[in-house]
Amino acid sequence: MSPPLKLALVGHTNVGKTSLLRTLTRDVEFGEVSPRASTTRHVEGARLSVDGQALLELYDTPGLEDAIALLDYLERLDRPGERLDGPARLARFLEGSEARQRYEQEAKVLRQLLASDAGLYVIDVREPVLAKYRDELAVLTMCGRPLLPVLNFVASASHREGEWREALARLGLHALVAFDSVAPPEDGERRLYESLALLLERSRSQLQRLIEDHEAQRQARRQAGNRLIAELLIDCAACRRSVAAQPVLEQGAISELRDAIRQREQRCVEALLRLYAFRSSDAKAADLPLLDGRWGDDLFNPETLKQLGIKVGGGMAAGAATGVGVDLLVGGITLGAAAALGAVIGGSAQTLRNYGERLKGKLKGQRELTVDDAVLRLLALRQQQLLAALNVRGHAAVDAITLNAPRETLWRQGKLPAPLNVARAHPEWSSLNPGARLEEAERAEQVERLCSDLSMQPVG
C-alpha cells in the first residue's frame, strides 16, 4: 500500500491557505480564517482517506512574511569558493540560529515543504504582482519540490488572474490551477488533482481515486439533498388543518399553519447544511409568502375522487378537478356536497371510515386548510436554490446564504408534480399531522418519484 501523498500549502501571509484547506477537507472548523495577517502560526495537518486508506495529507503552514530579506540572507550563506544548490543552502540555514529567531516562521514553512512531496503555492489574485512574491517563489524552489501555483479568489470581481498567469509563466511555472476557496467551481478539485498528477506521475493512481471519490460523494450529496426536499414537499402537501368556519378561528388556523410550514422548511434547510458540512447559521429560511393558506377542498381532488369510486372526468368530478369544491352555503349545502355525501353512503365501510368523519365535519361547518400550490412551488424552488448554492460553496465562506423568493412567474405558474397531488389525498403522510404514518410503502414510492423529478429539474 502506497504511503499518502504529502502536500504543503505555502505562500504569503493571508492569501487563503487555511481557507483552501477548509474547502478541500470540507471542514469549516479547521484552523482559523481571519482578515488579520499571520493568523496561522504553526503547521497544522489534515488527512483525506478513501475506504479507510489515507491517500493525501495536507499541511497548512504559516505565511511567509519577509521573503525579500530571507532571500538576501540565503544568498550570503555560501562560503568562499562554494556554490551550494538550493537544498544544501536551506539545510545550512535551518541549522543556524536565524532559523530559530528572526526567520522562525519562514523556517517552519521550509521544513514542512522539504518533508512533503510537493507544495501548493497559494496566491491571492486580487493582489498585484509584487517583487516579494517573486522572492517567495525563489526561496521555495530551493526546496527542490514540485510547486503548483493555486490562483485563489478568482471569483472576485477585482481579480488580476491574467497578470499572475503572465508573471508565473515568466518564472517558468506554466502548470497552475485556478481555484476559489469561497466559491469553488464544481470541477475545481478534479482540476487541482489532475494538475498535481502532471507533476507527480507516481501518485497519479492515488489522485485518480480521490477524483472518483469526490465525484461519487458529490452525486450522493445531491441525491440525498433532493430526497430531503422531496420529504419536505410531501409533508407540506399532505398537511391539513380543520377549523370551524368563523373568521377569528380561521385566521388563527392560518397563522398556525404558516408557522408549522416555516419551521418545517427551516428543518429542511438545517438538514441540507448538515449534509454539506456547513454551520446551521450559514443559511436561514426567509418568511414564506403564504397566500392566506389554500382554502380549496382537497377532499375532492382527483386522487380522492378515485378512492371514493367516482370516475374522474365527468359531472361533479370534473368540477372538483378544476377547483369547484364543497363548502357550506347560507341555509344549505352545495350540490357537490350532496353528491359527495351520496357517494360515501353508497361506498364501502373502509371508505366511510376514511372519509365519513371529514364529510361530517364539512356539513357541520368545518373547513379544511391546506398549503397553497404556489407555496409548494416556492418551497421547491427555494430549497433547490439552496442545494445548488451549497454544491458550489467553499467551506471558507463566511457570509450566510440568503434565500429570497424567486421571480413571481417562476413559482406561481405550472402544474404540481404528480406525487404532490397524490399526497394531498393522504394526510397521514405528513409528519405535521397527528397520527402520521410515514413508513407506508406508497408514501416512500411517491417520495422517490418526486426526488427523481427534482433531480431532472435543477435550479441554479
Short mmCIF file of N, CA, C and O in Angstrom, two decimals, residues 78-196:
data_model
loop_
_atom_site.label_atom_id
_atom_site.label_comp_id
_atom_site.label_asym_id
_atom_site.label_seq_id
_atom_site.Cartn_x
_atom_site.Cartn_y
_atom_site.Cartn_z
N ASP A 78 26.75 31.11 1.23
CA ASP A 78 27.84 30.38 0.57
C ASP A 78 29.17 30.88 1.10
O ASP A 78 29.42 32.10 1.21
N ARG A 79 30.03 29.94 1.43
CA ARG A 79 31.39 30.29 1.87
C ARG A 79 32.27 30.53 0.66
O ARG A 79 31.91 30.13 -0.46
N PRO A 80 33.41 31.18 0.84
CA PRO A 80 34.30 31.44 -0.30
C PRO A 80 34.61 30.16 -1.07
O PRO A 80 34.96 29.13 -0.48
N GLY A 81 34.42 30.22 -2.37
CA GLY A 81 34.70 29.07 -3.24
C GLY A 81 33.55 28.09 -3.33
O GLY A 81 33.62 27.12 -4.10
N GLU A 82 32.46 28.29 -2.56
CA GLU A 82 31.31 27.38 -2.59
C GLU A 82 30.24 27.90 -3.56
O GLU A 82 30.13 29.10 -3.80
N ARG A 83 29.49 26.95 -4.06
CA ARG A 83 28.31 27.31 -4.85
C ARG A 83 27.23 26.27 -4.54
O ARG A 83 27.04 25.32 -5.29
N LEU A 84 26.57 26.46 -3.39
CA LEU A 84 25.60 25.46 -2.93
C LEU A 84 24.34 25.47 -3.77
O LEU A 84 23.91 26.52 -4.27
N ASP A 85 23.75 24.29 -3.92
CA ASP A 85 22.44 24.26 -4.56
C ASP A 85 21.38 24.62 -3.52
O ASP A 85 21.68 24.81 -2.33
N GLY A 86 20.12 24.71 -3.97
CA GLY A 86 19.06 25.17 -3.09
C GLY A 86 18.90 24.34 -1.82
O GLY A 86 18.92 24.90 -0.71
N PRO A 87 18.72 23.00 -1.91
CA PRO A 87 18.53 22.21 -0.70
C PRO A 87 19.71 22.31 0.27
O PRO A 87 19.50 22.37 1.49
N ALA A 88 20.94 22.34 -0.26
CA ALA A 88 22.11 22.44 0.63
C ALA A 88 22.14 23.80 1.33
O ALA A 88 22.48 23.90 2.52
N ARG A 89 21.79 24.84 0.61
CA ARG A 89 21.77 26.17 1.21
C ARG A 89 20.70 26.26 2.30
O ARG A 89 20.93 26.83 3.38
N LEU A 90 19.54 25.67 2.04
CA LEU A 90 18.48 25.68 3.06
C LEU A 90 18.86 24.84 4.28
O LEU A 90 18.52 25.20 5.40
N ALA A 91 19.55 23.74 4.04
CA ALA A 91 19.98 22.91 5.16
C ALA A 91 20.90 23.70 6.10
O ALA A 91 20.76 23.62 7.33
N ARG A 92 21.81 24.47 5.50
CA ARG A 92 22.69 25.30 6.33
C ARG A 92 21.88 26.35 7.08
O ARG A 92 22.15 26.63 8.26
N PHE A 93 20.94 26.96 6.40
CA PHE A 93 20.09 27.97 7.05
C PHE A 93 19.32 27.38 8.22
O PHE A 93 19.26 27.97 9.32
N LEU A 94 18.73 26.22 8.03
CA LEU A 94 17.88 25.61 9.06
C LEU A 94 18.69 25.15 10.28
O LEU A 94 18.13 24.97 11.36
N GLU A 95 19.98 24.95 10.10
CA GLU A 95 20.84 24.56 11.22
C GLU A 95 21.29 25.77 12.04
O GLU A 95 21.77 25.62 13.16
N GLY A 96 21.14 26.96 11.46
CA GLY A 96 21.65 28.15 12.11
C GLY A 96 20.67 28.80 13.07
O GLY A 96 19.49 28.46 13.14
N SER A 97 21.16 29.81 13.80
CA SER A 97 20.35 30.48 14.82
C SER A 97 19.25 31.35 14.22
O SER A 97 18.19 31.53 14.84
N GLU A 98 19.47 31.90 13.02
CA GLU A 98 18.45 32.77 12.42
C GLU A 98 17.15 32.03 12.14
O GLU A 98 16.08 32.62 12.13
N ALA A 99 17.25 30.71 11.89
CA ALA A 99 16.04 29.91 11.66
C ALA A 99 15.21 29.76 12.92
O ALA A 99 14.03 29.40 12.86
N ARG A 100 15.82 30.02 14.07
CA ARG A 100 15.09 29.92 15.34
C ARG A 100 14.72 31.29 15.89
O ARG A 100 14.02 31.38 16.90
N GLN A 101 15.17 32.33 15.21
CA GLN A 101 14.92 33.67 15.72
C GLN A 101 14.20 34.53 14.68
O GLN A 101 12.98 34.45 14.55
N ARG A 102 14.95 35.31 13.92
CA ARG A 102 14.33 36.27 13.02
C ARG A 102 13.43 35.61 11.98
O ARG A 102 12.35 36.11 11.66
N TYR A 103 13.85 34.46 11.46
CA TYR A 103 13.10 33.80 10.38
C TYR A 103 12.42 32.52 10.87
O TYR A 103 12.29 31.55 10.13
N GLU A 104 11.94 32.53 12.10
CA GLU A 104 11.33 31.33 12.68
C GLU A 104 10.12 30.87 11.86
O GLU A 104 9.96 29.67 11.60
N GLN A 105 9.24 31.81 11.48
CA GLN A 105 8.04 31.44 10.73
C GLN A 105 8.42 30.86 9.36
O GLN A 105 7.87 29.84 8.93
N GLU A 106 9.33 31.51 8.65
CA GLU A 106 9.76 31.02 7.34
C GLU A 106 10.39 29.64 7.46
O GLU A 106 10.19 28.77 6.59
N ALA A 107 11.14 29.41 8.54
CA ALA A 107 11.79 28.11 8.73
C ALA A 107 10.75 26.99 8.89
O ALA A 107 10.94 25.87 8.39
N LYS A 108 9.63 27.28 9.57
CA LYS A 108 8.57 26.29 9.72
C LYS A 108 8.02 25.88 8.35
O LYS A 108 7.76 24.70 8.09
N VAL A 109 7.85 26.88 7.48
CA VAL A 109 7.32 26.62 6.14
C VAL A 109 8.28 25.75 5.35
O VAL A 109 7.89 24.75 4.73
N LEU A 110 9.57 26.12 5.37
CA LEU A 110 10.56 25.40 4.57
C LEU A 110 10.76 23.98 5.07
O LEU A 110 10.91 23.05 4.26
N ARG A 111 10.75 23.78 6.37
CA ARG A 111 10.89 22.42 6.91
C ARG A 111 9.73 21.53 6.44
O ARG A 111 9.93 20.36 6.09
N GLN A 112 8.51 22.10 6.47
CA GLN A 112 7.36 21.29 6.05
C GLN A 112 7.40 20.99 4.56
O GLN A 112 7.08 19.87 4.14
N LEU A 113 7.79 21.97 3.75
CA LEU A 113 7.87 21.72 2.31
C LEU A 113 8.94 20.68 2.00
O LEU A 113 8.74 19.80 1.15
N LEU A 114 10.07 20.73 2.69
CA LEU A 114 11.12 19.73 2.49
C LEU A 114 10.66 18.34 2.90
O LEU A 114 11.11 17.34 2.33
N ALA A 115 9.74 18.26 3.86
CA ALA A 115 9.22 16.96 4.33
C ALA A 115 8.04 16.49 3.50
O ALA A 115 7.51 15.40 3.75
N SER A 116 7.62 17.27 2.51
CA SER A 116 6.44 16.94 1.70
C SER A 116 6.85 16.51 0.30
O SER A 116 8.00 16.70 -0.12
N ASP A 117 5.90 15.93 -0.43
CA ASP A 117 6.15 15.51 -1.82
C ASP A 117 6.03 16.67 -2.78
O ASP A 117 6.65 16.67 -3.85
N ALA A 118 5.24 17.66 -2.43
CA ALA A 118 5.03 18.81 -3.31
C ALA A 118 4.40 19.92 -2.49
O ALA A 118 3.99 19.73 -1.33
N GLY A 119 4.33 21.09 -3.10
CA GLY A 119 3.72 22.23 -2.44
C GLY A 119 2.65 22.87 -3.30
O GLY A 119 2.77 22.91 -4.53
N LEU A 120 1.59 23.36 -2.66
CA LEU A 120 0.60 24.20 -3.33
C LEU A 120 0.91 25.63 -2.95
O LEU A 120 0.79 26.01 -1.77
N TYR A 121 1.37 26.42 -3.91
CA TYR A 121 1.70 27.82 -3.65
C TYR A 121 0.44 28.64 -3.86
O TYR A 121 0.00 28.85 -5.00
N VAL A 122 -0.18 29.08 -2.78
CA VAL A 122 -1.47 29.74 -2.83
C VAL A 122 -1.27 31.25 -3.06
O VAL A 122 -0.47 31.89 -2.36
N ILE A 123 -2.01 31.77 -4.03
CA ILE A 123 -1.88 33.17 -4.44
C ILE A 123 -3.24 33.84 -4.33
O ILE A 123 -4.24 33.32 -4.83
N ASP A 124 -3.28 35.00 -3.70
CA ASP A 124 -4.48 35.82 -3.70
C ASP A 124 -4.42 36.70 -4.95
O ASP A 124 -3.69 37.69 -4.99
N VAL A 125 -5.18 36.32 -5.99
CA VAL A 125 -5.07 37.02 -7.27
C VAL A 125 -5.74 38.40 -7.26
O VAL A 125 -5.74 39.08 -8.27
N ARG A 126 -6.26 38.79 -6.12
CA ARG A 126 -6.75 40.17 -6.01
C ARG A 126 -5.59 41.14 -5.77
O ARG A 126 -5.75 42.34 -5.94
N GLU A 127 -4.44 40.58 -5.36
CA GLU A 127 -3.26 41.39 -5.08
C GLU A 127 -2.44 41.62 -6.35
O GLU A 127 -2.39 40.74 -7.23
N PRO A 128 -1.79 42.76 -6.46
CA PRO A 128 -0.90 42.97 -7.62
C PRO A 128 0.34 42.08 -7.52
O PRO A 128 0.70 41.62 -6.43
N VAL A 129 0.98 41.83 -8.65
CA VAL A 129 2.20 41.02 -8.67
C VAL A 129 3.35 41.90 -8.18
O VAL A 129 3.77 42.84 -8.86
N LEU A 130 3.87 41.60 -6.99
CA LEU A 130 4.94 42.39 -6.38
C LEU A 130 6.23 41.59 -6.29
O LEU A 130 6.23 40.36 -6.36
N ALA A 131 7.33 42.31 -6.09
CA ALA A 131 8.65 41.67 -6.03
C ALA A 131 8.73 40.65 -4.90
O ALA A 131 9.40 39.62 -5.03
N LYS A 132 8.04 40.92 -3.79
CA LYS A 132 8.14 39.99 -2.65
C LYS A 132 7.61 38.61 -3.01
O LYS A 132 8.10 37.60 -2.48
N TYR A 133 6.61 38.53 -3.90
CA TYR A 133 6.08 37.23 -4.29
C TYR A 133 7.09 36.47 -5.16
O TYR A 133 7.23 35.25 -5.04
N ARG A 134 7.80 37.18 -6.02
CA ARG A 134 8.84 36.54 -6.82
C ARG A 134 9.94 36.00 -5.92
O ARG A 134 10.47 34.90 -6.15
N ASP A 135 10.30 36.76 -4.89
CA ASP A 135 11.32 36.30 -3.95
C ASP A 135 10.83 35.09 -3.15
O ASP A 135 11.61 34.19 -2.83
N GLU A 136 9.56 35.07 -2.81
CA GLU A 136 9.00 33.89 -2.12
C GLU A 136 9.19 32.64 -2.97
O GLU A 136 9.62 31.59 -2.48
N LEU A 137 8.84 32.77 -4.24
CA LEU A 137 8.98 31.62 -5.13
C LEU A 137 10.43 31.21 -5.27
O LEU A 137 10.75 30.01 -5.33
N ALA A 138 11.34 32.19 -5.31
CA ALA A 138 12.77 31.87 -5.40
C ALA A 138 13.23 31.08 -4.19
O ALA A 138 14.00 30.11 -4.30
N VAL A 139 12.74 31.47 -3.01
CA VAL A 139 13.10 30.75 -1.77
C VAL A 139 12.48 29.35 -1.78
O VAL A 139 13.14 28.34 -1.45
N LEU A 140 11.20 29.25 -2.12
CA LEU A 140 10.50 27.96 -2.08
C LEU A 140 11.08 26.96 -3.08
O LEU A 140 11.15 25.76 -2.80
N THR A 141 11.48 27.42 -4.25
CA THR A 141 12.03 26.49 -5.25
C THR A 141 13.37 25.92 -4.81
O THR A 141 13.80 24.88 -5.32
N MET A 142 14.04 26.54 -3.84
CA MET A 142 15.29 25.97 -3.30
C MET A 142 15.05 24.63 -2.62
O MET A 142 16.00 23.86 -2.43
N CYS A 143 13.80 24.36 -2.22
CA CYS A 143 13.50 23.08 -1.55
C CYS A 143 13.60 21.90 -2.52
O CYS A 143 13.66 20.74 -2.08
N GLY A 144 13.55 22.17 -3.82
CA GLY A 144 13.63 21.09 -4.79
C GLY A 144 12.38 20.24 -4.87
O GLY A 144 12.44 19.08 -5.30
N ARG A 145 11.25 20.80 -4.46
CA ARG A 145 9.98 20.09 -4.52
C ARG A 145 9.10 20.71 -5.60
O ARG A 145 9.14 21.92 -5.82
N PRO A 146 8.29 19.89 -6.29
CA PRO A 146 7.36 20.46 -7.29
C PRO A 146 6.42 21.46 -6.62
O PRO A 146 5.91 21.21 -5.52
N LEU A 147 6.18 22.58 -7.30
CA LEU A 147 5.25 23.60 -6.80
C LEU A 147 4.13 23.79 -7.80
O LEU A 147 4.38 23.95 -8.99
N LEU A 148 2.90 23.76 -7.31
CA LEU A 148 1.74 24.03 -8.15
C LEU A 148 1.09 25.32 -7.67
O LEU A 148 0.50 25.35 -6.59
N PRO A 149 1.21 26.41 -8.43
CA PRO A 149 0.52 27.64 -8.03
C PRO A 149 -1.00 27.45 -8.07
O PRO A 149 -1.54 26.91 -9.03
N VAL A 150 -1.67 27.90 -7.02
CA VAL A 150 -3.13 27.86 -6.93
C VAL A 150 -3.63 29.31 -6.90
O VAL A 150 -3.36 30.04 -5.96
N LEU A 151 -4.33 29.70 -7.95
CA LEU A 151 -4.84 31.07 -8.04
C LEU A 151 -6.15 31.14 -7.26
O LEU A 151 -7.20 30.70 -7.73
N ASN A 152 -6.07 31.70 -6.07
CA ASN A 152 -7.22 31.75 -5.17
C ASN A 152 -8.01 33.04 -5.37
O ASN A 152 -7.48 34.05 -5.82
N PHE A 153 -9.30 32.99 -5.05
CA PHE A 153 -10.23 34.13 -5.13
C PHE A 153 -10.41 34.62 -6.56
O PHE A 153 -10.60 35.81 -6.80
N VAL A 154 -10.41 33.68 -7.51
CA VAL A 154 -10.63 34.06 -8.91
C VAL A 154 -12.07 34.47 -9.17
O VAL A 154 -12.36 35.06 -10.22
N ALA A 155 -12.99 34.17 -8.26
CA ALA A 155 -14.39 34.57 -8.44
C ALA A 155 -14.61 36.03 -8.08
O ALA A 155 -15.68 36.58 -8.35
N SER A 156 -13.61 36.67 -7.49
CA SER A 156 -13.74 38.08 -7.12
C SER A 156 -13.75 38.96 -8.36
O SER A 156 -13.03 38.72 -9.33
N ALA A 157 -14.56 40.01 -8.31
CA ALA A 157 -14.63 40.93 -9.45
C ALA A 157 -13.33 41.70 -9.64
O ALA A 157 -13.04 42.20 -10.73
N SER A 158 -12.52 41.81 -8.59
CA SER A 158 -11.28 42.60 -8.67
C SER A 158 -10.03 41.74 -8.86
O SER A 158 -8.94 42.16 -8.53
N HIS A 159 -10.20 40.51 -9.39
CA HIS A 159 -9.04 39.64 -9.53
C HIS A 159 -8.08 40.13 -10.63
O HIS A 159 -8.46 40.87 -11.54
N ARG A 160 -6.84 39.69 -10.52
CA ARG A 160 -5.79 40.01 -11.51
C ARG A 160 -5.22 38.70 -12.07
O ARG A 160 -4.01 38.54 -12.18
N GLU A 161 -6.11 37.79 -12.40
CA GLU A 161 -5.68 36.46 -12.83
C GLU A 161 -4.74 36.53 -14.03
O GLU A 161 -3.71 35.83 -14.07
N GLY A 162 -5.05 37.35 -15.02
CA GLY A 162 -4.21 37.46 -16.20
C GLY A 162 -2.79 37.89 -15.88
O GLY A 162 -1.81 37.34 -16.41
N GLU A 163 -2.65 38.89 -14.99
CA GLU A 163 -1.32 39.38 -14.60
C GLU A 163 -0.52 38.28 -13.92
O GLU A 163 0.69 38.12 -14.16
N TRP A 164 -1.18 37.51 -13.07
CA TRP A 164 -0.49 36.44 -12.35
C TRP A 164 -0.07 35.31 -13.29
O TRP A 164 1.03 34.75 -13.17
N ARG A 165 -0.92 34.97 -14.22
CA ARG A 165 -0.55 33.92 -15.18
C ARG A 165 0.69 34.34 -15.97
O ARG A 165 1.59 33.52 -16.19
N GLU A 166 0.73 35.57 -16.40
CA GLU A 166 1.88 36.06 -17.17
C GLU A 166 3.14 36.06 -16.31
O GLU A 166 4.21 35.63 -16.76
N ALA A 167 3.02 36.52 -15.06
CA ALA A 167 4.19 36.57 -14.17
C ALA A 167 4.72 35.17 -13.87
O ALA A 167 5.94 34.95 -13.85
N LEU A 168 3.83 34.23 -13.63
CA LEU A 168 4.26 32.85 -13.34
C LEU A 168 4.91 32.22 -14.56
O LEU A 168 5.89 31.47 -14.44
N ALA A 169 4.38 32.50 -15.75
CA ALA A 169 4.99 31.96 -16.97
C ALA A 169 6.41 32.48 -17.15
O ALA A 169 7.31 31.74 -17.57
N ARG A 170 6.64 33.74 -16.81
CA ARG A 170 7.98 34.32 -16.92
C ARG A 170 8.96 33.66 -15.96
O ARG A 170 10.18 33.67 -16.18
N LEU A 171 8.42 33.07 -14.88
CA LEU A 171 9.27 32.35 -13.92
C LEU A 171 9.35 30.86 -14.25
O LEU A 171 9.93 30.09 -13.49
N GLY A 172 8.76 30.46 -15.36
CA GLY A 172 8.82 29.06 -15.78
C GLY A 172 7.77 28.17 -15.14
O GLY A 172 7.87 26.95 -15.22
N LEU A 173 6.77 28.78 -14.51
CA LEU A 173 5.70 28.00 -13.87
C LEU A 173 4.46 28.04 -14.75
O LEU A 173 3.66 28.98 -14.68
N HIS A 174 4.32 27.03 -15.59
CA HIS A 174 3.22 27.01 -16.56
C HIS A 174 2.06 26.13 -16.09
O HIS A 174 0.93 26.30 -16.53
N ALA A 175 2.36 25.15 -15.23
CA ALA A 175 1.31 24.30 -14.67
C ALA A 175 0.73 25.01 -13.45
O ALA A 175 1.44 25.25 -12.46
N LEU A 176 -0.51 25.37 -13.51
CA LEU A 176 -1.18 26.04 -12.39
C LEU A 176 -2.67 25.70 -12.45
O LEU A 176 -3.15 25.12 -13.41
N VAL A 177 -3.38 26.09 -11.41
CA VAL A 177 -4.82 25.82 -11.38
C VAL A 177 -5.54 27.01 -10.76
O VAL A 177 -5.07 27.59 -9.77
N ALA A 178 -6.65 27.42 -11.37
CA ALA A 178 -7.48 28.48 -10.82
C ALA A 178 -8.50 27.85 -9.88
O ALA A 178 -9.18 26.89 -10.23
N PHE A 179 -8.59 28.37 -8.69
CA PHE A 179 -9.47 27.80 -7.66
C PHE A 179 -9.95 28.95 -6.78
O PHE A 179 -9.25 29.94 -6.61
N ASP A 180 -11.13 28.83 -6.24
CA ASP A 180 -11.63 29.83 -5.31
C ASP A 180 -12.13 29.11 -4.08
O ASP A 180 -13.09 28.34 -4.15
N SER A 181 -11.47 29.35 -2.95
CA SER A 181 -11.81 28.61 -1.74
C SER A 181 -13.16 29.03 -1.15
O SER A 181 -13.72 28.31 -0.33
N VAL A 182 -13.70 30.18 -1.57
CA VAL A 182 -15.02 30.62 -1.10
C VAL A 182 -16.12 30.15 -2.03
O VAL A 182 -17.18 29.71 -1.59
N ALA A 183 -15.87 30.22 -3.33
CA ALA A 183 -16.87 29.79 -4.33
C ALA A 183 -16.19 28.91 -5.38
O ALA A 183 -16.01 29.32 -6.52
N PRO A 184 -15.80 27.69 -5.00
CA PRO A 184 -15.07 26.84 -5.95
C PRO A 184 -15.98 26.33 -7.06
O PRO A 184 -17.17 26.07 -6.82
N PRO A 185 -15.46 26.19 -8.27
CA PRO A 185 -16.26 25.58 -9.35
C PRO A 185 -16.52 24.11 -9.03
O PRO A 185 -15.77 23.49 -8.25
N GLU A 186 -17.57 23.56 -9.61
CA GLU A 186 -17.93 22.17 -9.31
C GLU A 186 -16.79 21.21 -9.64
O GLU A 186 -16.62 20.19 -8.99
N ASP A 187 -16.02 21.53 -10.69
CA ASP A 187 -14.92 20.64 -11.08
C ASP A 187 -13.58 21.15 -10.56
O ASP A 187 -12.52 20.71 -11.02
N GLY A 188 -13.60 22.06 -9.58
CA GLY A 188 -12.36 22.67 -9.09
C GLY A 188 -11.39 21.67 -8.50
O GLY A 188 -10.19 21.68 -8.82
N GLU A 189 -11.87 20.78 -7.64
CA GLU A 189 -10.98 19.80 -7.01
C GLU A 189 -10.45 18.81 -8.05
O GLU A 189 -9.28 18.42 -7.99
N ARG A 190 -11.31 18.41 -8.98
CA ARG A 190 -10.83 17.50 -10.01
C ARG A 190 -9.69 18.13 -10.79
O ARG A 190 -8.66 17.49 -11.02
N ARG A 191 -9.82 19.39 -11.19
CA ARG A 191 -8.76 20.04 -11.96
C ARG A 191 -7.50 20.23 -11.12
O ARG A 191 -6.39 20.12 -11.63
N LEU A 192 -7.66 20.49 -9.82
CA LEU A 192 -6.49 20.63 -8.96
C LEU A 192 -5.72 19.31 -8.88
O LEU A 192 -4.49 19.28 -9.03
N TYR A 193 -6.44 18.21 -8.66
CA TYR A 193 -5.76 16.91 -8.55
C TYR A 193 -5.18 16.45 -9.89
O TYR A 193 -4.12 15.81 -9.92
N GLU A 194 -5.87 16.76 -10.97
CA GLU A 194 -5.32 16.41 -12.29
C GLU A 194 -4.04 17.19 -12.57
O GLU A 194 -3.08 16.65 -13.14
N SER A 195 -3.99 18.45 -12.16
CA SER A 195 -2.77 19.24 -12.35
C SER A 195 -1.63 18.69 -11.50
O SER A 195 -0.47 18.65 -11.93
N LEU A 196 -1.96 18.25 -10.28
CA LEU A 196 -0.93 17.64 -9.44
C LEU A 196 -0.39 16.36 -10.06
O LEU A 196 0.81 16.06 -9.98
#
